[in-house]
Amino acid sequence: MDAPGDGGEGARDAPPDVARELAALLIGELPHLTRVQVAERAGVPLDVAVTLWHQLGFPHHSDDDVAFTEGDVAALRLTSELVGMGIWSPESQAALVRTWARSYARLAEWQTSLLAGLVSDVGEPATALTDLAGDVLPRVEELQTYVWRRHLADAAQHLLEDEGVLTAAETQLSVCFVDIVGYTTHSRGLDGTELVAWVDGFEQDTAALVVDHGGQVIKTIGDEVLFTVADPAAAVTVAMALTARGEDADDPFPAVRAGIAHGAVVRRLGDVFGTTVNAASRLTSAARPGSVLVDAGVHEALAAHDADPGGAEAAGWRWHRVRRLPAKGFTHLEAWRVRPPRNDG
């Protein structure tokens, strides 16, 4: 007789428990294939399939575990087709799949926690979770597709507007880090709910301002946001607005500091790399609370064009040269502190 869970007739006749029922709802059907069977049906070597699943962050299964469905066969076949079309090299496939895995794992954890919170007080939470997922899942899936396509359109537009980016590995961008001042100390006085609300408010308000000025949030790292924008004036405008909010005692926005560098940047899988990114990070670490430090690239792009009606003169920014900063990878990192306009009134 087949043991329960091995895909035999006994397993199919046994009534599925709530966990299996929920899993079947989420992935479309109950698992009934082994990884060997999936690889054979997809026409992909087993070692290639196993590597892909590891990169996706899926749990390890032995050759005898019945843990897969026809959806896994289709996904593996699609991956093989993309590689065959030359869309993915083995190197780019690994990097892209790892990025997917990190992003979707975090998203899935947040979504399931949200659903669990909605059913935590009912008599049969497991059953209620299954019922709720059945109602919510199609809507969430459709909304996620919409959001992905909108971001895809925006990314394509940025790509086409950025001259030379289609043929060059590097592009010219302003890179800015915005860092919460005193995060560790302040967070100690907040409970879990308050801390989440505080950080969410910081991330949400920062992202909204960045997008309004034509920029792109690259990532959030707890108490820090990294964003890029083509126009250095826009980067300074955003940073100055955020530090001003942080200095306002009546504004719940946290006190922040920022560092901005402008120059060559390598973009890869939604992230940015290179000396310009390193310079922006170092400037942020050296900035005083409530201040904005910029490198020579930003200073030259803006201060040298004070006569431009749309440049630094119109914004009224003032520049103060600070001592050169020691930084790994730099002989000396030149820096300027950007100050708000004088209030003569």
Short mmCIF file of C-alpha atoms in Angstrom, two decimals:
data_model
loop_
_atom_site.label_atom_id
_atom_site.label_comp_id
_atom_site.label_asym_id
_atom_site.label_seq_id
_atom_site.Cartn_x
_atom_site.Cartn_y
_atom_site.Cartn_z
CA MET A 1 0.00 0.00 0.00
CA ASP A 2 1.23 3.50 -0.81
CA ALA A 3 2.05 5.72 2.14
CA PRO A 4 0.09 8.96 2.55
CA GLY A 5 1.70 11.80 0.67
CA ASP A 6 3.56 9.59 -1.86
CA GLY A 7 1.08 10.22 -4.65
CA GLY A 8 -0.52 6.73 -4.54
CA GLU A 9 -4.22 5.88 -4.56
CA GLY A 10 -4.36 5.86 -0.75
CA ALA A 11 -3.17 9.44 -0.67
CA ARG A 12 -5.77 10.51 -3.23
CA ASP A 13 -8.61 8.78 -1.36
CA ALA A 14 -7.71 10.30 2.00
CA PRO A 15 -9.46 13.61 2.73
CA PRO A 16 -6.92 16.44 2.46
CA ASP A 17 -6.27 18.44 5.60
CA VAL A 18 -6.67 22.20 5.67
CA ALA A 19 -2.99 22.87 4.99
CA ARG A 20 -3.01 20.71 1.86
CA GLU A 21 -6.29 22.27 0.79
CA LEU A 22 -4.85 25.75 1.12
CA ALA A 23 -1.68 24.75 -0.74
CA ALA A 24 -3.78 23.27 -3.54
CA LEU A 25 -5.80 26.49 -3.73
CA LEU A 26 -2.69 28.65 -3.94
CA ILE A 27 -0.77 26.59 -6.52
CA GLY A 28 -3.76 25.32 -8.46
CA GLU A 29 -3.78 21.62 -7.57
CA LEU A 30 -2.51 19.09 -5.08
CA PRO A 31 1.11 18.01 -5.56
CA HIS A 32 1.27 14.68 -7.40
CA LEU A 33 4.66 14.68 -9.13
CA THR A 34 8.24 14.12 -8.02
CA ARG A 35 11.07 16.35 -9.16
CA VAL A 36 12.30 13.55 -11.42
CA GLN A 37 8.92 13.40 -13.15
CA VAL A 38 8.78 17.19 -13.52
CA ALA A 39 12.22 17.32 -15.15
CA GLU A 40 11.36 14.46 -17.51
CA ARG A 41 8.06 16.03 -18.61
CA ALA A 42 9.68 19.43 -19.14
CA GLY A 43 12.58 17.92 -21.07
CA VAL A 44 15.12 19.54 -18.75
CA PRO A 45 18.05 17.78 -17.05
CA LEU A 46 17.31 17.12 -13.40
CA ASP A 47 20.44 18.92 -12.18
CA VAL A 48 19.38 22.05 -14.09
CA ALA A 49 15.90 21.89 -12.56
CA VAL A 50 17.29 21.40 -9.05
CA THR A 51 19.64 24.38 -9.49
CA LEU A 52 16.71 26.55 -10.60
CA TRP A 53 14.61 25.57 -7.58
CA HIS A 54 17.51 26.26 -5.25
CA GLN A 55 17.95 29.72 -6.77
CA LEU A 56 14.24 30.34 -6.27
CA GLY A 57 14.62 29.52 -2.60
CA PHE A 58 12.23 26.56 -2.66
CA PRO A 59 12.61 23.84 -0.01
CA HIS A 60 14.83 20.88 -0.82
CA HIS A 61 13.08 17.66 -1.89
CA SER A 62 14.42 14.19 -2.55
CA ASP A 63 13.75 12.27 -5.76
CA ASP A 64 10.88 10.40 -4.06
CA ASP A 65 9.05 13.40 -2.57
CA VAL A 66 5.68 14.10 -4.17
CA ALA A 67 5.81 17.89 -3.97
CA PHE A 68 5.24 19.22 -7.50
CA THR A 69 2.41 19.88 -9.95
CA GLU A 70 1.82 20.45 -13.65
CA GLY A 71 2.47 24.13 -12.97
CA ASP A 72 6.06 23.27 -12.11
CA VAL A 73 6.37 21.40 -15.41
CA ALA A 74 5.07 24.42 -17.34
CA ALA A 75 7.37 26.84 -15.49
CA LEU A 76 10.42 24.66 -16.09
CA ARG A 77 9.54 24.32 -19.76
CA LEU A 78 9.12 28.11 -20.11
CA THR A 79 12.51 28.67 -18.48
CA SER A 80 14.12 26.26 -20.93
CA GLU A 81 12.46 28.03 -23.86
CA LEU A 82 13.73 31.45 -22.72
CA VAL A 83 17.25 30.10 -22.41
CA GLY A 84 16.94 28.52 -25.86
CA MET A 85 15.78 31.85 -27.33
CA GLY A 86 18.92 33.48 -26.01
CA ILE A 87 16.96 35.72 -23.64
CA TRP A 88 18.72 34.28 -20.60
CA SER A 89 22.31 33.25 -20.39
CA PRO A 90 23.12 30.88 -17.51
CA GLU A 91 24.65 33.81 -15.61
CA SER A 92 21.74 36.22 -16.11
CA GLN A 93 19.25 33.46 -15.36
CA ALA A 94 20.82 32.81 -11.96
CA ALA A 95 20.86 36.50 -11.02
CA LEU A 96 17.31 37.15 -12.21
CA VAL A 97 15.89 34.08 -10.51
CA ARG A 98 17.54 35.01 -7.20
CA THR A 99 16.08 38.50 -7.48
CA TRP A 100 12.62 37.05 -8.13
CA ALA A 101 13.00 34.70 -5.18
CA ARG A 102 13.91 37.46 -2.72
CA SER A 103 11.18 39.80 -3.93
CA TYR A 104 8.37 37.28 -4.07
CA ALA A 105 9.34 35.58 -0.81
CA ARG A 106 9.09 38.88 1.05
CA LEU A 107 5.83 39.77 -0.70
CA ALA A 108 4.31 36.36 0.05
CA GLU A 109 5.31 36.54 3.71
CA TRP A 110 3.70 39.96 4.09
CA GLN A 111 0.52 38.90 2.28
CA THR A 112 0.03 35.72 4.31
CA SER A 113 0.65 37.64 7.55
CA LEU A 114 -1.99 40.14 6.49
CA LEU A 115 -4.52 37.39 5.78
CA ALA A 116 -3.69 35.61 9.04
CA GLY A 117 -4.35 38.80 10.97
CA LEU A 118 -7.81 39.06 9.43
CA VAL A 119 -8.86 35.58 10.58
CA SER A 120 -7.01 35.31 13.88
CA ASP A 121 -10.12 35.96 15.99
CA VAL A 122 -12.53 33.54 14.27
CA GLY A 123 -13.41 30.11 15.61
CA GLU A 124 -11.76 28.11 12.81
CA PRO A 125 -8.88 30.31 11.59
CA ALA A 126 -7.37 27.70 9.28
CA THR A 127 -10.65 27.12 7.45
CA ALA A 128 -11.40 30.85 7.39
CA LEU A 129 -7.93 31.50 5.92
CA THR A 130 -8.63 29.06 3.10
CA ASP A 131 -12.00 30.66 2.37
CA LEU A 132 -10.55 34.16 2.46
CA ALA A 133 -7.65 33.21 0.21
CA GLY A 134 -10.12 31.84 -2.34
CA ASP A 135 -11.87 35.22 -2.48
CA VAL A 136 -8.76 37.38 -2.31
CA LEU A 137 -6.21 35.50 -4.42
CA PRO A 138 -7.70 36.19 -7.90
CA ARG A 139 -7.98 39.90 -7.14
CA VAL A 140 -4.45 40.15 -5.74
CA GLU A 141 -3.04 38.22 -8.68
CA GLU A 142 -4.76 40.54 -11.17
CA LEU A 143 -3.60 43.62 -9.28
CA GLN A 144 -0.01 42.37 -9.12
CA THR A 145 -0.01 41.84 -12.88
CA TYR A 146 -1.30 45.38 -13.36
CA VAL A 147 1.37 46.87 -11.08
CA TRP A 148 4.11 44.85 -12.81
CA ARG A 149 3.03 46.01 -16.28
CA ARG A 150 2.84 49.65 -15.19
CA HIS A 151 6.36 49.47 -13.74
CA LEU A 152 7.51 47.68 -16.88
CA ALA A 153 6.17 50.55 -18.99
CA ASP A 154 7.88 53.12 -16.75
CA ALA A 155 11.17 51.20 -16.85
CA ALA A 156 10.99 50.99 -20.65
CA GLN A 157 10.38 54.72 -20.86
CA HIS A 158 13.38 55.47 -18.63
CA LEU A 159 15.46 53.12 -20.76
CA LEU A 160 14.55 54.87 -24.01
CA GLU A 161 14.98 58.36 -22.56
CA ASP A 162 18.46 57.56 -21.24
CA GLU A 163 20.72 58.18 -24.22
CA GLY A 164 23.25 55.45 -24.79
CA VAL A 165 21.90 53.10 -22.15
CA LEU A 166 20.82 50.56 -24.76
CA THR A 167 24.39 50.14 -25.96
CA ALA A 168 26.47 51.00 -22.90
CA ALA A 169 26.93 49.22 -19.62
CA GLU A 170 27.06 52.52 -17.70
CA THR A 171 24.76 55.51 -17.53
CA GLN A 172 24.99 58.93 -15.88
CA LEU A 173 22.77 59.24 -12.82
CA SER A 174 22.51 61.02 -9.51
CA VAL A 175 22.52 58.54 -6.63
CA CYS A 176 21.16 59.51 -3.23
CA PHE A 177 20.98 57.77 0.13
CA VAL A 178 18.57 59.14 2.74
CA ASP A 179 19.30 57.81 6.22
CA ILE A 180 17.25 58.11 9.42
CA VAL A 181 19.27 59.78 12.18
CA GLY A 182 19.24 58.01 15.54
CA TYR A 183 17.22 55.07 14.27
CA THR A 184 18.47 52.57 16.85
CA THR A 185 17.84 54.87 19.81
CA HIS A 186 14.41 55.95 18.65
CA SER A 187 13.27 52.45 17.73
CA ARG A 188 13.92 51.21 21.27
CA GLY A 189 11.07 53.36 22.53
CA LEU A 190 8.53 51.93 20.07
CA ASP A 191 6.62 48.68 20.15
CA GLY A 192 6.44 46.50 17.03
CA THR A 193 3.33 48.13 15.59
CA GLU A 194 4.62 51.66 16.19
CA LEU A 195 8.03 50.84 14.67
CA VAL A 196 6.46 49.41 11.53
CA ALA A 197 4.18 52.45 11.16
CA TRP A 198 7.12 54.83 11.68
CA VAL A 199 9.36 53.14 9.11
CA ASP A 200 6.47 52.72 6.65
CA GLY A 201 5.71 56.43 6.88
CA PHE A 202 9.34 57.29 6.18
CA GLU A 203 9.52 54.96 3.18
CA GLN A 204 6.14 55.99 1.77
CA ASP A 205 6.71 59.75 1.99
CA THR A 206 10.23 59.45 0.60
CA ALA A 207 9.13 57.28 -2.31
CA ALA A 208 6.26 59.62 -3.19
CA LEU A 209 8.58 62.62 -3.35
CA VAL A 210 11.18 60.73 -5.38
CA VAL A 211 8.62 59.60 -7.96
CA ASP A 212 7.13 63.10 -8.19
CA HIS A 213 10.58 64.38 -9.21
CA GLY A 214 11.17 61.75 -11.89
CA GLY A 215 13.30 59.46 -9.76
CA GLN A 216 13.24 55.78 -8.92
CA VAL A 217 13.52 54.16 -5.52
CA ILE A 218 16.09 51.38 -5.89
CA LYS A 219 15.68 49.81 -2.47
CA THR A 220 14.86 50.45 1.15
CA ILE A 221 17.17 49.10 3.84
CA GLY A 222 15.26 49.49 7.08
CA ASP A 223 16.34 52.98 8.12
CA GLU A 224 17.65 54.01 4.69
CA VAL A 225 16.32 54.66 1.20
CA LEU A 226 18.44 54.56 -1.96
CA PHE A 227 17.10 56.35 -5.03
CA THR A 228 18.38 57.51 -8.39
CA VAL A 229 17.35 60.29 -10.75
CA ALA A 230 18.87 61.60 -13.96
CA ASP A 231 18.75 65.27 -12.95
CA PRO A 232 21.08 66.21 -10.05
CA ALA A 233 18.90 69.25 -9.29
CA ALA A 234 15.96 66.91 -8.68
CA ALA A 235 18.07 64.78 -6.34
CA VAL A 236 19.08 67.83 -4.30
CA THR A 237 15.49 69.12 -4.24
CA VAL A 238 14.23 65.81 -2.83
CA ALA A 239 17.02 65.54 -0.27
CA MET A 240 16.58 69.12 0.92
CA ALA A 241 12.82 68.70 1.26
CA LEU A 242 13.23 65.52 3.33
CA THR A 243 15.85 66.98 5.65
CA ALA A 244 13.68 70.08 6.14
CA ARG A 245 10.76 67.88 7.16
CA GLY A 246 12.97 66.00 9.56
CA GLU A 247 14.02 69.25 11.23
CA ASP A 248 10.40 70.32 11.75
CA ALA A 249 9.41 69.43 15.31
CA ASP A 250 5.72 69.38 14.35
CA ASP A 251 6.26 66.93 11.49
CA PRO A 252 6.24 63.20 12.39
CA PHE A 253 8.73 62.55 9.59
CA PRO A 254 12.03 61.37 11.17
CA ALA A 255 15.22 63.38 11.25
CA VAL A 256 17.36 62.35 8.27
CA ARG A 257 20.64 63.08 6.51
CA ALA A 258 21.51 62.54 2.86
CA GLY A 259 24.44 62.07 0.51
CA ILE A 260 24.32 62.56 -3.27
CA ALA A 261 26.85 61.69 -5.96
CA HIS A 262 26.52 62.14 -9.73
CA GLY A 263 28.37 60.10 -12.32
CA ALA A 264 28.65 56.75 -14.06
CA VAL A 265 26.42 54.03 -12.66
CA VAL A 266 25.98 50.39 -13.63
CA ARG A 267 22.35 49.24 -13.50
CA ARG A 268 21.59 45.56 -13.07
CA LEU A 269 18.38 43.78 -12.12
CA GLY A 270 16.86 46.84 -10.50
CA ASP A 271 19.97 47.66 -8.47
CA VAL A 272 22.85 50.09 -9.05
CA PHE A 273 26.58 49.64 -8.64
CA GLY A 274 29.81 51.51 -9.10
CA THR A 275 32.00 54.25 -7.68
CA THR A 276 29.19 56.81 -7.78
CA VAL A 277 27.04 54.62 -5.52
CA ASN A 278 29.96 54.12 -3.12
CA ALA A 279 30.59 57.87 -3.01
CA ALA A 280 26.94 58.61 -2.19
CA SER A 281 27.01 56.05 0.62
CA ARG A 282 30.20 57.53 2.09
CA LEU A 283 28.81 61.07 1.89
CA THR A 284 25.69 59.98 3.75
CA SER A 285 27.74 58.43 6.55
CA ALA A 286 29.73 61.65 6.90
CA ALA A 287 26.74 64.02 6.76
CA ARG A 288 25.57 65.71 9.93
CA PRO A 289 21.96 65.21 11.05
CA GLY A 290 19.64 67.33 8.94
CA SER A 291 22.28 68.05 6.28
CA VAL A 292 22.91 67.10 2.64
CA LEU A 293 26.41 66.40 1.31
CA VAL A 294 27.13 66.19 -2.42
CA ASP A 295 30.17 65.22 -4.44
CA ALA A 296 32.03 67.16 -7.11
CA GLY A 297 29.80 65.74 -9.84
CA VAL A 298 26.67 67.26 -8.32
CA HIS A 299 28.41 70.52 -7.44
CA GLU A 300 29.83 70.98 -10.91
CA ALA A 301 26.51 70.16 -12.58
CA LEU A 302 24.58 72.71 -10.52
CA ALA A 303 26.78 75.41 -9.03
CA ALA A 304 28.53 76.03 -12.37
CA HIS A 305 25.19 76.94 -13.93
CA ASP A 306 23.85 79.47 -11.45
CA ALA A 307 22.82 81.69 -14.31
CA ASP A 308 20.51 79.02 -15.65
CA PRO A 309 16.93 79.96 -14.69
CA GLY A 310 16.24 76.33 -13.93
CA GLY A 311 19.45 75.72 -12.04
CA ALA A 312 20.80 76.22 -8.55
CA GLU A 313 20.33 80.00 -8.66
CA ALA A 314 16.58 79.60 -8.98
CA ALA A 315 16.48 77.17 -6.09
CA GLY A 316 18.57 79.54 -3.97
CA TRP A 317 20.87 76.81 -2.72
CA ARG A 318 24.14 77.77 -1.08
CA TRP A 319 27.28 75.64 -1.25
CA HIS A 320 29.83 75.18 1.51
CA ARG A 321 33.04 73.30 0.76
CA VAL A 322 33.91 70.79 3.47
CA ARG A 323 37.16 68.99 4.06
CA ARG A 324 37.96 66.05 1.84
CA LEU A 325 36.66 62.82 3.27
CA PRO A 326 38.79 59.70 3.61
CA ALA A 327 36.92 56.84 1.99
CA LYS A 328 37.83 53.36 0.85
CA GLY A 329 38.40 53.35 -2.89
CA PHE A 330 38.92 57.13 -3.06
CA THR A 331 42.16 59.07 -2.73
CA HIS A 332 40.12 61.97 -1.41
CA LEU A 333 36.39 62.42 -1.72
CA GLU A 334 35.52 66.07 -2.35
CA ALA A 335 32.31 67.20 -0.68
CA TRP A 336 30.04 70.21 -0.45
CA ARG A 337 27.25 70.84 2.03
CA VAL A 338 24.10 72.19 0.40
CA ARG A 339 22.38 74.86 2.44
CA PRO A 340 18.89 76.33 2.04
CA PRO A 341 18.52 79.89 0.75
CA ARG A 342 19.03 82.76 3.18
CA ASN A 343 15.88 84.08 4.76
CA ASP A 344 16.32 87.80 4.46
CA GLY A 345 12.75 88.45 5.47
#
